[in-house]
XYZ file of C-alpha atoms in Angstrom:
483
model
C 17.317 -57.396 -31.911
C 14.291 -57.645 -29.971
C 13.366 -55.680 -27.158
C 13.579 -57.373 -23.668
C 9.992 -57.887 -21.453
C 9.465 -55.567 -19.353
C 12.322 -55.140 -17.000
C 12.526 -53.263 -12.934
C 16.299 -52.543 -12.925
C 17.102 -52.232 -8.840
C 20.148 -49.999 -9.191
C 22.016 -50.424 -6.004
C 24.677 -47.662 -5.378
C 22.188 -45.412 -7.580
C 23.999 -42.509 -5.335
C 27.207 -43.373 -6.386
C 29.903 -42.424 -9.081
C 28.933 -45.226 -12.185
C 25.313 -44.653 -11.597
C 25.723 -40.404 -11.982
C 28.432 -41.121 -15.366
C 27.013 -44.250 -17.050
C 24.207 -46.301 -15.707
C 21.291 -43.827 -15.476
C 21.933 -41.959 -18.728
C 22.705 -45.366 -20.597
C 18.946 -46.828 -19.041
C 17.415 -43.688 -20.131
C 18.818 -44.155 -23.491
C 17.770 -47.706 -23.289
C 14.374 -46.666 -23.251
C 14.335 -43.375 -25.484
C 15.849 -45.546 -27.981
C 12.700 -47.929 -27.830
C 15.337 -50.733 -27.222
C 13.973 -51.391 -24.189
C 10.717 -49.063 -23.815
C 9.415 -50.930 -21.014
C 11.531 -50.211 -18.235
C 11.554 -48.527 -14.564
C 14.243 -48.312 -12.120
C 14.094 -48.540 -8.676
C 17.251 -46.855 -7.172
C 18.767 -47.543 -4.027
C 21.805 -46.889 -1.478
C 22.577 -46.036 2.168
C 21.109 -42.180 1.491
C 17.391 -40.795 2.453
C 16.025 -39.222 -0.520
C 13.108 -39.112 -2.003
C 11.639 -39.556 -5.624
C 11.942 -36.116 -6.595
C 15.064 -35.797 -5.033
C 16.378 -39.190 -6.601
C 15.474 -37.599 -10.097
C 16.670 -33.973 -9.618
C 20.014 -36.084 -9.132
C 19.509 -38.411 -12.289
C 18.768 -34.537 -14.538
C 22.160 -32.585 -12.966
C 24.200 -36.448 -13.223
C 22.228 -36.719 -17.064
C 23.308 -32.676 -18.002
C 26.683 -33.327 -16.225
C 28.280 -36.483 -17.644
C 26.030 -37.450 -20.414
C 27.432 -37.594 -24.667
C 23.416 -37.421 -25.151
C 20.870 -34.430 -24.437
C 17.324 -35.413 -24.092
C 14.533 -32.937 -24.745
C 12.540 -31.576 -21.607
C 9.662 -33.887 -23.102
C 12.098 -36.862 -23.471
C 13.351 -36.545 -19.978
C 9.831 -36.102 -18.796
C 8.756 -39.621 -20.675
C 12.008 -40.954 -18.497
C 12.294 -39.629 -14.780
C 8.904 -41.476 -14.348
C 10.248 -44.286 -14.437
C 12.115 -43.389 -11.688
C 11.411 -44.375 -7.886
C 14.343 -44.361 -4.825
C 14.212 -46.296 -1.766
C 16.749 -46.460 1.237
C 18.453 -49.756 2.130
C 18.344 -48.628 5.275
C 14.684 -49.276 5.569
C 15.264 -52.458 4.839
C 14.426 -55.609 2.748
C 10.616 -55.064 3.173
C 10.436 -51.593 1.693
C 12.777 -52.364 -1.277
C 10.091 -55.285 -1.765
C 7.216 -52.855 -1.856
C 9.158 -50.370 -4.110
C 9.655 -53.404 -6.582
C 6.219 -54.626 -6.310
C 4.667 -51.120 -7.051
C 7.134 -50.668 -10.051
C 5.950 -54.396 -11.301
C 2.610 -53.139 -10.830
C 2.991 -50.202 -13.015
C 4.631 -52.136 -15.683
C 2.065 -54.650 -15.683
C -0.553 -52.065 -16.239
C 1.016 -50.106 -18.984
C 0.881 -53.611 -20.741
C -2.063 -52.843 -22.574
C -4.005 -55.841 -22.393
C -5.482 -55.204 -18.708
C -4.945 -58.461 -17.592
C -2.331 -57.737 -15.242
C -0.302 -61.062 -16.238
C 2.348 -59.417 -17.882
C 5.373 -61.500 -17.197
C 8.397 -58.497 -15.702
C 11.435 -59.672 -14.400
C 14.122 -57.890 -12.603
C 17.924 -56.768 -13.099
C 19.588 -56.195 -9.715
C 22.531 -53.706 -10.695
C 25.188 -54.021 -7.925
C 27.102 -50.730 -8.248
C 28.610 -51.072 -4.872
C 32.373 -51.835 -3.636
C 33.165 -54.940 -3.584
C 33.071 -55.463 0.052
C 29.232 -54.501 -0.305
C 28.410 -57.418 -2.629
C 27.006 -60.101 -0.520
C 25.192 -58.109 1.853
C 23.280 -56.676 -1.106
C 22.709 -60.869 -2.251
C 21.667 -61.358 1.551
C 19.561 -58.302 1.151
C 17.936 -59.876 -2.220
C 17.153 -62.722 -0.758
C 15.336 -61.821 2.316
C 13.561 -59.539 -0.091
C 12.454 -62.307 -1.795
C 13.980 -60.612 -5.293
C 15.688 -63.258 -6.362
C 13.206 -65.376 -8.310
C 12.587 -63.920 -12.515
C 15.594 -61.565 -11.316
C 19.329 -61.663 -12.819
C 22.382 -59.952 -10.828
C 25.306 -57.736 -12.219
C 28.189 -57.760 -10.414
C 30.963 -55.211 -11.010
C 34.724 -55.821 -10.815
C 36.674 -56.958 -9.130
C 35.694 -60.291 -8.415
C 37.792 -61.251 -5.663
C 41.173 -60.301 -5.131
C 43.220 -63.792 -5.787
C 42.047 -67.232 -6.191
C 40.667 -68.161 -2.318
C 38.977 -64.795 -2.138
C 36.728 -65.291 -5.732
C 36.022 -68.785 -5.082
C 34.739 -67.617 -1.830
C 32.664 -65.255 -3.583
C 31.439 -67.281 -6.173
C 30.615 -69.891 -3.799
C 29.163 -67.713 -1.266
C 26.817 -65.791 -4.618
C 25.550 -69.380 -5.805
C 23.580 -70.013 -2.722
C 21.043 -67.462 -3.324
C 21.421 -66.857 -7.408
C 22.658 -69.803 -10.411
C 25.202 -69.489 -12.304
C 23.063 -68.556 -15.452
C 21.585 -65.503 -13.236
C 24.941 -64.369 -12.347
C 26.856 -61.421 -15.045
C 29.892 -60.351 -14.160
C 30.344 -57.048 -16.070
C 33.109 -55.943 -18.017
C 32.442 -52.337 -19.309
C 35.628 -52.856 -21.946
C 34.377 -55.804 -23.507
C 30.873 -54.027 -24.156
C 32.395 -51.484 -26.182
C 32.312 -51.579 -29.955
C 35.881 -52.053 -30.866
C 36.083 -55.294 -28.833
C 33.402 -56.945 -30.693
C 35.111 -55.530 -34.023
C 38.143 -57.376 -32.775
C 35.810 -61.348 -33.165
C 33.930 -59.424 -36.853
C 37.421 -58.922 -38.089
C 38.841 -62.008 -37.130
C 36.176 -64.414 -38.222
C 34.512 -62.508 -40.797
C 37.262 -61.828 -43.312
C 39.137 -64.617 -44.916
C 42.165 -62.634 -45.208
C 43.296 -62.603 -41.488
C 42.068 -65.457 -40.015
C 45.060 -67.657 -42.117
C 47.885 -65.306 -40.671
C 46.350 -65.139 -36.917
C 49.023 -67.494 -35.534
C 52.565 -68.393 -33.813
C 54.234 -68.496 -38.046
C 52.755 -64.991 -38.962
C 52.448 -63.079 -35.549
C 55.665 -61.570 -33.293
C 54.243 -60.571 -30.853
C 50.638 -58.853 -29.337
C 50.325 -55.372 -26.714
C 47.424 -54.707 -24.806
C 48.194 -51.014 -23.918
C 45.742 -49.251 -21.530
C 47.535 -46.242 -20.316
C 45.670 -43.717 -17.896
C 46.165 -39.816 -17.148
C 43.986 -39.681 -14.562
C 45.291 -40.344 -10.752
C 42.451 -41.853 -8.227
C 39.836 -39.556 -7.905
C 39.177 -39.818 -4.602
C 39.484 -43.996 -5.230
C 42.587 -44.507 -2.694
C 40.504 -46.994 -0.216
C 39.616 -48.988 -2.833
C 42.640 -48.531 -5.111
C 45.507 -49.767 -1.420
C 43.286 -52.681 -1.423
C 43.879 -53.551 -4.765
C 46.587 -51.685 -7.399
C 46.581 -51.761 -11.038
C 46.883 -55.640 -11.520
C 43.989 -56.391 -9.760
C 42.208 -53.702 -10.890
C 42.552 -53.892 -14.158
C 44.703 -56.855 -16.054
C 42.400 -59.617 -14.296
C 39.051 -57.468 -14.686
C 39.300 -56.095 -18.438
C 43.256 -56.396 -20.359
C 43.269 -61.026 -19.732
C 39.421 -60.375 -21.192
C 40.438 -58.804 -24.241
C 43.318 -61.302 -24.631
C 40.552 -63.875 -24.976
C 39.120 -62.248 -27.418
C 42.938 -61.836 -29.263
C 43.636 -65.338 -29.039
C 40.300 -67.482 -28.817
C 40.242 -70.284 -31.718
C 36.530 -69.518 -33.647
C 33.333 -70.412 -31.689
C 31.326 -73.048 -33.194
C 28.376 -70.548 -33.337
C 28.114 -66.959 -32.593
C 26.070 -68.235 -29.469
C 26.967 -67.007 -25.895
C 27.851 -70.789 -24.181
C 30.315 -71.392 -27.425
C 31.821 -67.873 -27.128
C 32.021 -68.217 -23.216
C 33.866 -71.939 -23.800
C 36.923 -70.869 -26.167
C 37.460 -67.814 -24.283
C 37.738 -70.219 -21.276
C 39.853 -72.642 -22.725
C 42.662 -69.238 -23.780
C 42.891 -68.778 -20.029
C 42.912 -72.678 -19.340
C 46.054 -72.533 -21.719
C 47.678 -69.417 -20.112
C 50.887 -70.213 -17.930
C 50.971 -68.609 -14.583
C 52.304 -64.735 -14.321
C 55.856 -65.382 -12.984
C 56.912 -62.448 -10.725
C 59.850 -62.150 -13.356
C 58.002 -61.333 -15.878
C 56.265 -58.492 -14.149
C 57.120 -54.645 -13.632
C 55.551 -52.781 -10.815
C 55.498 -49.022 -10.724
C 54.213 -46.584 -8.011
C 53.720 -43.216 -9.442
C 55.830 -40.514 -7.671
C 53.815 -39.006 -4.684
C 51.252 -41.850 -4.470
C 52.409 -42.330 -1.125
C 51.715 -38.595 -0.326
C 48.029 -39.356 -1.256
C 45.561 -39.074 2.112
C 45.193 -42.574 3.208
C 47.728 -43.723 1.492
C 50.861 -45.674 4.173
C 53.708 -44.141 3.769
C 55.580 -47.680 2.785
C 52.924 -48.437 0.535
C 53.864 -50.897 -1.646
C 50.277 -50.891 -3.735
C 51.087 -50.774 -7.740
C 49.286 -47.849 -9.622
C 51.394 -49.258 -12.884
C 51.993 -52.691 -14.292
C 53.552 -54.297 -17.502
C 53.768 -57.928 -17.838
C 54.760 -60.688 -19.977
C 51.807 -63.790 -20.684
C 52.500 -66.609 -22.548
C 49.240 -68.467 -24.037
C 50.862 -72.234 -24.326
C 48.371 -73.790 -27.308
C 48.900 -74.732 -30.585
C 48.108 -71.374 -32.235
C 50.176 -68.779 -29.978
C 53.071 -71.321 -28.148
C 55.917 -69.193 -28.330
C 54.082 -65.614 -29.129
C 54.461 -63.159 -26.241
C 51.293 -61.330 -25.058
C 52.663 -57.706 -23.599
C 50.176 -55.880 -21.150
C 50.566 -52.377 -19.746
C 48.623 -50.461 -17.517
C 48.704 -47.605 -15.178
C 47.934 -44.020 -13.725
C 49.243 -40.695 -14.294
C 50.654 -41.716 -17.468
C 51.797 -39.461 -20.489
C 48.678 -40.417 -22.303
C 45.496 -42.145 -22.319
C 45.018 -44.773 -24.594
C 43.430 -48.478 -24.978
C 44.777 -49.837 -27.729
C 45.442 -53.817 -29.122
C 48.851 -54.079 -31.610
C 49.391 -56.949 -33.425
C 53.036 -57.293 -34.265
C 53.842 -59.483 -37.717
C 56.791 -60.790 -38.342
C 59.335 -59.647 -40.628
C 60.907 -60.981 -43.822
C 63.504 -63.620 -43.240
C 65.440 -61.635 -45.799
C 65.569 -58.342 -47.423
C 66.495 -57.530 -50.860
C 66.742 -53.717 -50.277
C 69.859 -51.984 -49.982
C 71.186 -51.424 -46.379
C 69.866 -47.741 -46.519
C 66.462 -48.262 -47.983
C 64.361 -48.005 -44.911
C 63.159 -51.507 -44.460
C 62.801 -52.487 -41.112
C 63.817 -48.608 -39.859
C 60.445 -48.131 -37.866
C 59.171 -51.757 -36.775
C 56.758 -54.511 -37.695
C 54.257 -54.353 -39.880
C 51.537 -53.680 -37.228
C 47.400 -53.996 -36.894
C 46.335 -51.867 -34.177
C 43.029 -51.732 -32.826
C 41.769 -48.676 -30.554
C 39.339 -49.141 -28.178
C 38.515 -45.962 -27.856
C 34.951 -45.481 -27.956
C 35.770 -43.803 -31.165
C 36.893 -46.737 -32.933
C 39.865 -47.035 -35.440
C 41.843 -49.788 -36.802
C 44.997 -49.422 -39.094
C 46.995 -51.358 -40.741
C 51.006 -50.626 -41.059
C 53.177 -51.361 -43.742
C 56.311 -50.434 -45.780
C 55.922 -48.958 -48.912
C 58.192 -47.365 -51.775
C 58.661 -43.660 -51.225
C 57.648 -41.702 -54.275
C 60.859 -40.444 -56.769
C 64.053 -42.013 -57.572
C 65.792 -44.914 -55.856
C 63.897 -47.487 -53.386
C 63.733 -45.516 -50.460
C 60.865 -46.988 -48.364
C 58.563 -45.745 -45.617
C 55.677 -46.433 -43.243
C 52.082 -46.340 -44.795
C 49.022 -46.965 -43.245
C 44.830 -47.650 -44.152
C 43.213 -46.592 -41.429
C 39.399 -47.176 -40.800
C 37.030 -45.540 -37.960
C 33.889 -46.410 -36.876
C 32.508 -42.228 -37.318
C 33.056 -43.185 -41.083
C 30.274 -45.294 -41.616
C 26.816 -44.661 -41.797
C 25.727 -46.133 -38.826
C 28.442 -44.815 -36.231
C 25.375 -43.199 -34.392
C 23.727 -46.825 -33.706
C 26.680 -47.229 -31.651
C 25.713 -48.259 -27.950
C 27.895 -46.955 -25.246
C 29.749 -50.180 -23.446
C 26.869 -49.704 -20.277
C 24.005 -49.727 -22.583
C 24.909 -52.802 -24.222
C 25.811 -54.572 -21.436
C 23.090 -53.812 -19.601
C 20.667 -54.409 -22.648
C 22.321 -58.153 -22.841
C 21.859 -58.774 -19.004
C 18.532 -57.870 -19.648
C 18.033 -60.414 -22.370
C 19.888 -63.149 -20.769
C 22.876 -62.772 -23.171
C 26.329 -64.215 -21.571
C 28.245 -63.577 -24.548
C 30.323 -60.338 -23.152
C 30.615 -61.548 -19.474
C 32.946 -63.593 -17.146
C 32.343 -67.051 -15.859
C 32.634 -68.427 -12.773
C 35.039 -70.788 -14.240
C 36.920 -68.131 -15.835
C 37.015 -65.858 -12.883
C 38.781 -68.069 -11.305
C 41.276 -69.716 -13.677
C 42.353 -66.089 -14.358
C 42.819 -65.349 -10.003
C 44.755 -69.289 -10.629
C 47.458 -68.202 -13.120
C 47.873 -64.614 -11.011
C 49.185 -66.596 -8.024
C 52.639 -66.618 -8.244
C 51.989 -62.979 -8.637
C 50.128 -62.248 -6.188
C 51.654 -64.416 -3.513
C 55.077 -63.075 -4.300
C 54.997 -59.509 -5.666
C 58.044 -57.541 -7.279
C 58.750 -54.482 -5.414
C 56.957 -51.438 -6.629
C 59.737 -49.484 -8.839
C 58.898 -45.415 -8.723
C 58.126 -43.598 -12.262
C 57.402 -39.583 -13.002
C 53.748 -38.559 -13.511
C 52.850 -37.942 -16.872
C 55.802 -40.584 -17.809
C 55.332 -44.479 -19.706
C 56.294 -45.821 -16.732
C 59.101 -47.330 -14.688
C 62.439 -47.701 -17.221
C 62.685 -51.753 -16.329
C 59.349 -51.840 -18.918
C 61.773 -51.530 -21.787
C 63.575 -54.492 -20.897
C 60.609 -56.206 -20.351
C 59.558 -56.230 -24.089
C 62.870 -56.303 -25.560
C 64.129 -56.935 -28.321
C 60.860 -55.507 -29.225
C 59.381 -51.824 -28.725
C 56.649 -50.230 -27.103
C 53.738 -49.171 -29.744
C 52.830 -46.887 -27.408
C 53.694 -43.558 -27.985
C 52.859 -44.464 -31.794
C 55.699 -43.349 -34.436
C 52.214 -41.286 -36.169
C 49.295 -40.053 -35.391
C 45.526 -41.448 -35.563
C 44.429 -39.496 -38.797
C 41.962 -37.476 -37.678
């Protein structure tokens, strides 16, 4: 992969939470990494600081949250590249701090010519609320031309809402300038799930309606808000996260191949999965409030907002018509997991004796985890060593800290943010998409199950089981992840 041209990356929100945990330690790998050497970051939010302070910040948030631990003479080639300005001195002085990064870029170039082409990556790390008055910022800054904008989730909160945003985004930026992140697909795992798909003649045959029971998308969460409740009672779990990152990863699931491995072909069968998905019928939905939630500061005390949610999608194509797409979600729950589980079907008839074990624990399963420590196994039944035909549960298990190369792995920020830089659409969200996904959440969304309460540390409200019945849960597993 080549290295983008030299890139100012206006981090707005470069105060804030994402910026301290992932965007300023995956830019500063980004450059120690020589993937993209050329590279300076203007940060910006509502806070006075100045540059030193701005990169005293950027060392503690690097030391703090950071998997990687750059030498003093590594961090030295990085905070640099560093520069803060306040938004509330307005569009003029963000100009000038852009200008004088450009300038610096242009001569490091080399040549001394000064016509080094540098474009710009406007970061949006702000609430959602925030997002076009950081456009309308942009735009009187006159940052919008050789720039492209990421915008982080959610995307509108139903269907009027994101086609106001889209709408109100494509008056200052095109679509092809726009990237709507999403930090899950970015990680390695997810892009295992198209290699193993499409690069392996043995599973591509059997990924359909006559081989395949049924799918899970299982993202359970431990952790409560974090201090997120104003943002979480305008939203919940479903908007959160099954419109933002779990329908995403279904596209991935159930997309027919791409003609190419090319972003626009990629971006068009993902679109046509959610073109095919029926709308999210409030039956086929289970909303959960975790006890105490409502206990929360700022939280109403007849809050209705869902910190859990399992649903039911149905995908009505060719491939999947009939196959039922489970997706679970949620805080405070007994573990935390990401996990895709595809569910095969079983033998229409078994020759083993009644007390053999066949069919005792389940489908034959393929999970994948999307950890950021990658694993995928593959269940099965086989004969259980000694006399008789007593069966059990095998598995082959592969992980990504097997192979040679696990530490090439990019961290889900880092690649994202490298693609943005490169103009890659492949691992973000159209506007089309956006808002086909905010389409088949109406029913949802306009008439919402009440919130059923469920124990901290629990799976969830008890109604989930009859939601995937006759089927199970994979979640807890019946083993563990061999370590």
């Amino acid at each position: 992969m080549s290295a983008p041209c030299p890139q100012v990356v206006v981090l707005f929100g470069a105060t804030g939470d994402l910026a301290k945990r992932k965007l300023l330690s995956g830019m500063m790998h980004l450059v120690l990494s020589d993937l993209a050497p050329r590279l300076r970051i203007v940060g910006t939010s509502l806070e006075a600081m100045t540059d030193e302070e701005f990169r005293a910040m950027a060392e503690t948030a690097v030391e703090t949250f950071s998997a990687r631990s750059p030498s003093q003479e590594e961090w030295d080639r990085f905070e640099g590249r560093l520069t803060y300005v306040s938004q509330q001195d307005g569009p003029e002085a963000l100009a000038a701090a852009v200008d004088r990064a450009e300038e610096a870029l242009r001569a490091d170039g080399g040549d001394g010519s000064g016509e080094t082409r540098v474009e710009r990556l406007h970061y949006l790390s702000v609430p959602p609320a925030a997002a076009l008055s950081v456009v309308e910022m942009l735009d009187r800054a006159r940052l919008v031309e050789r720039s492209r904008i990421v915008m982080e989730k959610p995307f509108g909160t139903d269907l009027a809402s994101a086609r106001e945003l889209n709408a109100a985004v494509h008056e200052t930026f095109s679509e092809d300038q726009i990237f709507r992140i999403d930090h899950f697909l970015g990680k390695e795992p997810a892009q295992n799930i198209l290699a193993f798909r499409f690069a392996n003649g043995l599973f591509e045959p059997i990924w359909n309606r006559t081989f395949i029971q049924h799918v899970q998308i299982d993202v359970p969460e431990t952790l409560g808000l974090d201090g997120r409740i104003g943002f979480y009672e305008a939203t919940g779990a479903f908007k959160d996260m099954v419109v933002t990152h779990l329908f995403q990863v279904l596209a991935f699931v159930a997309m027919e191949a791409p003609t190419a491995l090319e972003p626009d072909a990629i971006r068009e069968e993902k679109n046509k999965v959610f073109r095919s998905m029926l709308p999210v019928e409030p039956t086929d939905v289970v909303r959960g409030q975790y006890a105490g939630y409502r206990d929360e500061e700022g939280v109403a005390p007849d809050s209705e907002t869902d910190t859990f949610v399992a649903l039911r999608v149905h995908i009505d194509n060719w491939r999947w018509a009939g196959v039922p797409f489970y997706l679970r979600t949620g805080k405070r729950l007994a573990e935390g997991q990401r996990i895709v589980s595809i569910a095969f079907r079983e033998p229409p008839k078994s020759m083993f004796p009644a007390n053999s074990g066949v069919g005792a624990q389940g489908p034959d399963h393929l999970t994948f985890d999307l950890t950021d420590n990658s694993k995928v196994s593959l269940s099965f039944y086989g004969k259980r060593p000694g006399p008789g035909m007593r069966l059990d549960k095998a598995s082959m298990q592969f992980a990504l800290e097997d192979t040679e190369s696990a530490d090439d792995a990019l961290e889900a920020y880092e690649r994202l943010i490298l693609d943005a830089m490169l103009g890659d659409h492949t691992l973000f969200t159209t506007a089309e998409g956006i808002e086909r996904l905010w389409e088949v959440s109406a029913p949802l969304v306009e008439n919402p199950p009440p919130v059923r309460t469920y124990q901290p540390g629990s799976w969830g409200p008890n109604a989930i089981h009859g939601l995937v019945a006759p089927h199970t849960w994979r979640l807890p597993f019946e083993r563990q992840w061999r370590e």
